[in-house]
Amino acid sequence: MIEKDKISVIVPVYNVENYLVQCVESIINQTYKNLEIILVDDGSTDNSGKICDELKTKDERIKVIHKINGGLPDARNAGLDIATGEFLMFSDSDDFLFDNACEVMLNKIVTENADYVIGNYINCQEDGSLWENPVFNKEKYKEFTLSIKDYKDSFFIMNSSVCNKIFRHSFIKDIDLKFTVGLPAEDAIFTTYCFLKSKKVVYLPELVHAYRQRSAGTSISMNCTSEYFKGISKAYNIIYENFKANNELGFYRFFYAKSMTYMLYKFIDSRLLSEEEKIEVLTKMRWFYKLSKELNVPACQSSLDLIINKIIAGDYKDVIDICSVIAEIRTFMPKEIKEKMSKPQPEMYLKM
């Protein structure tokens, strides 16, 4: 039974013993108290599962699921299966919420009768210290209702993460949506489908979520394998087909521009790929980069445009050489600068 005005906060947990307590305490200490806190221990091999059980004894709102490792989307789905709240929120277990996140998000989704609400968020260092600026400029982006016909503000605010959002549970049930298991970019598949099917989405400029940037030694970007890139190719194909089926390729062009930049830098930064694997990855994702010509979406940076043209032409060895030079340069850059390169400002996209 879904309870009125209760928020179910779903937290997938896997080997995060150093961050888990801060994450869960940030939820426990929310100014809004009618919460169901679902911790899904996804087969952790460190003390994370034990910590979940200890936290459960301290707060009756906490529910713990221990399951065999199935990956992040599978863990989130396990939480969705038992969630009883009228509203849904998600937090990754190495991140944390600001104290009034649930309250301000709930107030907005109720008063606006929205399907979901997007809040502002900020990156933080591994030690939890916040970056200087939030992801969305508070002066530039005030509260507004998103539109799939708005290729400027709505496109930029509609980020892929589920962790800075609150969803109406009935909306997720009505569109019969779960997280896609076995593929990366499960957030992007989920949130873009929500956007395609929603009747009303509202952006809230208040900070609700802090996203922890882990050290280079554990960086997902630097540790992307060939299997990751094969999976992302499938995931991006699902997203493309969803936009195409809903006759919204106009908006997709802008989503594609952002994704193209992000994915190229993932490939550039990866340290785990042999030259043979790099060629295999480029071959597998050639369809994706060919869309830049089919949809008339030039790269936002001239160096990336050169790379894309060479990928389309099949000049993979040249691509690898150029990417190696850029990767070496990026090793000397601060995280903030690399982040900005990977996620350019919306003005750059409007030149398309």
XYZ file of C-alpha atoms in Angstrom:
352
model
C 0.000 0.000 0.000
C 1.359 3.423 -0.955
C 1.214 5.876 1.963
C 0.294 9.504 1.346
C 3.115 12.054 1.631
C 5.665 9.428 2.621
C 8.964 9.574 0.724
C 10.812 6.331 0.061
C 14.545 7.068 -0.209
C 16.340 4.223 -1.965
C 20.078 3.816 -1.357
C 21.996 1.098 -3.243
C 25.039 0.035 -1.207
C 28.206 -1.640 -2.433
C 31.598 -1.463 -0.675
C 31.245 2.085 0.639
C 32.142 1.589 4.292
C 34.018 4.904 4.408
C 31.056 6.984 3.225
C 27.899 5.077 4.142
C 27.304 6.519 7.609
C 27.503 10.109 6.359
C 25.084 9.305 3.545
C 22.481 7.615 5.743
C 22.768 10.161 8.560
C 22.118 12.913 6.023
C 18.806 11.167 5.289
C 17.976 10.379 8.912
C 18.518 14.026 9.865
C 16.230 15.463 7.200
C 13.881 18.217 8.361
C 11.037 16.189 6.800
C 10.521 13.055 8.888
C 7.920 10.907 7.111
C 10.524 8.799 5.341
C 11.100 5.189 4.439
C 14.861 4.654 4.109
C 15.652 1.567 2.024
C 19.283 0.398 2.123
C 20.020 -2.251 -0.493
C 23.263 -4.066 0.294
C 24.244 -5.371 -3.127
C 26.562 -8.153 -1.987
C 29.183 -5.890 -0.385
C 32.484 -7.581 0.500
C 33.564 -4.939 3.040
C 31.729 -3.873 6.211
C 28.947 -2.040 4.358
C 26.345 -4.744 5.003
C 27.134 -4.794 8.722
C 26.940 -0.994 8.871
C 23.493 -1.132 7.234
C 22.271 -3.499 9.964
C 23.748 -1.304 12.709
C 22.056 1.786 11.282
C 18.741 -0.070 11.145
C 18.836 -0.585 14.927
C 19.116 3.197 15.399
C 16.135 4.263 13.285
C 12.905 2.342 12.749
C 12.383 4.034 9.381
C 15.303 2.091 7.915
C 14.736 -1.127 5.971
C 17.687 -3.264 4.859
C 17.859 -5.673 1.947
C 20.851 -7.999 1.596
C 21.151 -9.482 -1.876
C 23.620 -11.137 -4.219
C 25.569 -8.599 -6.229
C 23.615 -7.604 -9.315
C 24.847 -4.081 -9.992
C 23.480 -0.626 -9.285
C 20.288 -0.784 -11.410
C 19.361 -4.185 -9.961
C 19.825 -2.833 -6.424
C 17.636 0.173 -7.173
C 14.960 -2.107 -8.616
C 15.045 -4.187 -5.424
C 14.352 -0.994 -3.497
C 11.550 -0.016 -5.864
C 9.912 -3.420 -5.351
C 9.334 -2.775 -1.638
C 8.910 1.023 -1.611
C 5.633 2.121 -0.006
C 5.989 5.904 -0.221
C 3.846 8.115 -2.412
C 7.086 9.701 -3.570
C 10.502 8.309 -4.485
C 14.005 9.673 -4.031
C 17.384 8.082 -4.641
C 20.831 8.655 -3.190
C 24.071 6.918 -4.035
C 25.716 5.629 -0.873
C 28.903 7.676 -1.221
C 26.953 10.933 -1.649
C 24.791 12.874 0.810
C 21.675 15.058 0.952
C 21.352 18.571 2.331
C 19.241 18.771 5.497
C 16.078 20.177 3.918
C 16.278 18.298 0.599
C 13.254 16.093 1.195
C 11.148 18.955 2.552
C 11.738 21.400 -0.285
C 11.411 18.712 -2.959
C 8.166 17.361 -1.486
C 6.637 20.829 -1.107
C 7.381 21.617 -4.740
C 6.116 18.373 -6.283
C 2.884 18.638 -4.267
C 2.153 22.320 -4.863
C 2.999 22.073 -8.579
C 1.266 18.691 -9.031
C 4.331 17.626 -11.009
C 5.343 14.133 -12.089
C 8.806 14.853 -10.794
C 10.990 17.712 -9.599
C 14.671 18.357 -10.332
C 16.803 20.016 -7.655
C 20.175 21.702 -7.836
C 23.273 19.787 -6.740
C 26.962 20.325 -6.115
C 30.097 18.233 -6.443
C 32.354 17.618 -3.462
C 35.841 16.297 -2.871
C 36.445 12.808 -1.547
C 36.657 14.219 1.989
C 33.203 15.780 1.596
C 34.344 19.388 1.166
C 32.075 21.147 -1.307
C 33.197 22.668 -4.585
C 32.827 26.421 -4.843
C 29.821 26.503 -7.182
C 26.733 24.322 -7.697
C 26.254 22.547 -11.012
C 23.383 24.866 -12.009
C 24.084 28.582 -11.661
C 21.530 29.933 -9.175
C 21.514 33.401 -10.736
C 20.999 32.085 -14.242
C 18.551 29.256 -13.595
C 15.579 30.265 -11.476
C 12.624 27.982 -10.779
C 10.761 27.036 -13.972
C 8.681 24.328 -15.640
C 10.627 22.297 -18.180
C 9.470 21.744 -21.750
C 10.670 19.189 -24.263
C 10.382 21.951 -26.882
C 12.838 24.121 -24.931
C 16.283 23.307 -26.300
C 18.071 25.810 -24.081
C 17.301 25.843 -20.358
C 15.290 22.616 -20.141
C 17.927 20.703 -22.052
C 20.670 21.817 -19.690
C 18.724 21.247 -16.466
C 17.454 17.800 -17.485
C 20.572 15.997 -16.267
C 20.742 12.215 -16.219
C 21.143 11.555 -12.495
C 18.192 10.308 -10.434
C 19.820 11.515 -7.206
C 18.788 15.181 -7.447
C 15.131 14.418 -8.125
C 11.883 13.412 -6.455
C 9.390 11.307 -8.404
C 5.704 10.675 -7.916
C 5.512 6.916 -7.296
C 2.257 6.587 -9.240
C 3.918 8.191 -12.292
C 6.732 5.621 -12.275
C 4.161 2.832 -11.937
C 1.948 4.230 -14.695
C 4.782 4.256 -17.233
C 5.900 0.817 -15.988
C 9.488 1.915 -15.526
C 12.388 0.096 -13.894
C 16.150 0.542 -14.182
C 17.728 -1.327 -17.083
C 19.894 -4.117 -15.647
C 23.212 -5.097 -17.178
C 23.992 -1.794 -18.894
C 25.751 1.407 -17.815
C 23.949 4.771 -18.108
C 20.921 3.292 -16.370
C 20.221 6.749 -14.902
C 20.117 8.312 -18.373
C 17.775 5.642 -19.744
C 15.490 6.119 -16.732
C 15.429 9.935 -16.609
C 15.121 10.538 -20.360
C 12.171 8.140 -20.528
C 10.587 9.946 -17.574
C 11.030 13.250 -19.401
C 9.477 11.866 -22.583
C 6.429 10.564 -20.716
C 5.931 13.334 -18.146
C 3.160 15.925 -18.198
C 4.920 18.344 -15.840
C 8.509 18.649 -14.587
C 9.695 21.524 -12.390
C 13.228 22.706 -11.623
C 14.062 23.898 -8.121
C 17.291 25.959 -7.674
C 17.839 24.942 -4.027
C 20.769 22.603 -3.372
C 19.519 19.136 -2.476
C 22.342 16.705 -3.203
C 26.156 16.507 -2.957
C 27.918 14.259 -5.459
C 31.264 12.932 -4.220
C 34.143 12.906 -6.693
C 36.240 9.895 -5.750
C 40.035 9.873 -6.157
C 41.703 9.090 -9.489
C 42.616 5.636 -8.222
C 38.962 4.693 -8.097
C 37.704 6.950 -10.871
C 35.123 5.264 -13.069
C 36.159 7.477 -15.982
C 39.755 6.279 -15.888
C 38.795 2.659 -15.297
C 36.321 2.174 -18.147
C 36.754 -1.230 -19.769
C 35.867 -2.367 -23.271
C 32.785 -4.053 -21.775
C 31.690 -0.684 -20.393
C 31.897 0.961 -23.809
C 30.041 -1.931 -25.454
C 27.335 -1.557 -22.817
C 27.135 2.210 -23.206
C 26.676 1.754 -26.942
C 23.593 -0.402 -26.249
C 22.313 2.031 -23.621
C 22.662 5.035 -25.908
C 20.885 3.138 -28.649
C 17.928 2.563 -26.293
C 17.800 6.299 -25.499
C 18.020 7.249 -29.180
C 15.244 4.836 -30.146
C 13.021 6.117 -27.313
C 13.336 9.719 -28.532
C 12.841 8.618 -32.123
C 9.721 6.586 -31.263
C 8.245 9.598 -29.459
C 9.044 11.971 -32.363
C 11.329 14.135 -30.235
C 14.604 14.049 -32.162
C 14.669 17.847 -31.983
C 15.345 17.675 -28.246
C 17.508 14.577 -28.677
C 19.962 16.561 -30.850
C 20.917 18.604 -27.795
C 20.981 15.585 -25.489
C 23.178 13.873 -28.061
C 25.606 16.826 -28.197
C 26.152 16.609 -24.444
C 26.421 12.799 -24.480
C 28.858 12.841 -27.385
C 31.237 15.171 -25.528
C 30.917 13.218 -22.284
C 31.576 9.866 -23.968
C 34.564 11.064 -25.947
C 36.252 12.200 -22.763
C 35.418 8.879 -21.116
C 37.257 7.189 -23.962
C 40.143 9.673 -23.838
C 40.606 9.320 -20.050
C 40.371 5.522 -19.895
C 43.609 3.769 -18.940
C 42.503 0.148 -19.162
C 42.109 -0.297 -22.925
C 44.739 -1.931 -25.115
C 45.139 -0.553 -28.647
C 43.220 -3.549 -29.986
C 40.387 -2.918 -27.533
C 40.321 0.771 -28.425
C 39.847 -0.091 -32.087
C 37.096 -2.552 -31.138
C 35.346 0.118 -29.038
C 35.570 2.739 -31.784
C 34.180 0.247 -34.304
C 31.313 -0.663 -31.962
C 30.416 2.998 -31.320
C 30.877 4.290 -34.849
C 27.077 4.302 -35.325
C 26.799 6.730 -32.403
C 29.331 9.217 -33.748
C 27.829 8.998 -37.242
C 24.695 10.562 -35.719
C 26.647 13.811 -35.429
C 26.396 14.113 -39.212
C 22.908 12.643 -39.577
C 21.512 15.003 -36.913
C 23.787 17.915 -37.876
C 25.394 18.135 -34.432
C 28.988 19.398 -34.612
C 31.305 18.849 -31.663
C 31.519 21.705 -29.180
C 35.314 21.685 -29.276
C 37.425 21.648 -32.456
C 39.713 18.868 -31.215
C 36.701 16.631 -30.643
C 35.330 17.456 -34.086
C 38.592 16.204 -35.584
C 38.318 12.971 -33.584
C 34.710 12.383 -34.619
C 35.472 12.896 -38.306
C 38.290 10.374 -38.076
C 36.076 7.857 -36.245
C 33.447 8.141 -38.983
C 36.163 7.713 -41.621
C 37.477 4.641 -39.811
C 40.918 6.187 -39.173
C 41.092 4.563 -35.756
C 44.872 4.638 -35.283
C 44.887 8.396 -35.858
C 42.065 8.704 -33.312
C 44.074 6.763 -30.741
C 47.158 8.941 -31.264
C 45.189 12.192 -30.891
C 43.367 10.899 -27.804
C 46.676 9.929 -26.175
C 47.968 13.483 -26.503
C 44.758 14.966 -25.050
C 44.775 12.402 -22.225
C 48.307 13.363 -21.250
C 47.360 17.043 -21.126
C 44.273 16.291 -19.000
C 46.367 14.541 -16.340
C 47.724 17.972 -15.345
C 44.301 19.623 -15.131
C 42.287 20.174 -11.901
C 39.116 18.102 -11.602
C 36.953 21.203 -11.977
C 38.478 22.059 -15.363
C 38.162 18.495 -16.639
C 34.539 18.441 -15.490
C 33.836 21.674 -17.365
C 35.395 20.279 -20.558
C 33.289 17.122 -20.325
C 30.086 19.086 -19.651
C 30.256 22.325 -21.641
C 27.959 25.260 -20.945
C 24.664 25.384 -22.894
C 25.741 28.412 -24.956
C 28.124 26.126 -26.805
C 25.305 23.830 -27.871
C 23.160 26.682 -29.148
C 25.662 27.221 -31.957
C 24.449 23.996 -33.566
